[in-house]
Amino acid sequence: MRVMVTYASRHGSTAKMAERIAADLTAALVRMLCVRP
């Protein structure tokens, strides 16, 4: 997680990257919850 933040800060637009990462994590969580009975 820290690596992604460092990468985002180096390439600017940290907020946008954080939003995308959060969205990806949320989607992954939803998928895991949906897959489990």
Coordinates of C-alpha atoms in Angstrom, one line a residue, residues 6-34:
T6 CA 4.9 6.7 -3.1
Y7 CA 4.4 5.9 -6.7
A8 CA 1.3 8.1 -6.9
S9 CA 3.1 11.0 -5.2
R10 CA 6.0 10.8 -7.6
H11 CA 3.7 10.9 -10.6
G12 CA 1.4 13.6 -9.1
S13 CA -2.4 13.5 -8.7
T14 CA -2.1 11.5 -5.5
A15 CA -5.8 12.1 -4.7
K16 CA -6.9 10.6 -8.0
M17 CA -4.6 7.6 -7.5
A18 CA -5.9 7.1 -3.9
E19 CA -9.5 7.2 -5.2
R20 CA -8.7 4.6 -7.8
I21 CA -6.9 2.4 -5.3
A22 CA -9.8 2.7 -2.9
A23 CA -12.3 1.9 -5.6
D24 CA -10.3 -1.1 -6.7
L25 CA -10.1 -2.4 -3.1
T26 CA -13.8 -1.9 -2.5
A27 CA -14.6 -3.8 -5.7
A28 CA -12.3 -6.6 -4.6
L29 CA -13.9 -6.7 -1.2
V30 CA -17.4 -6.8 -2.8
R31 CA -16.3 -9.6 -5.1
M32 CA -14.9 -11.6 -2.2
L33 CA -18.1 -11.1 -0.2
C34 CA -20.2 -12.1 -3.2

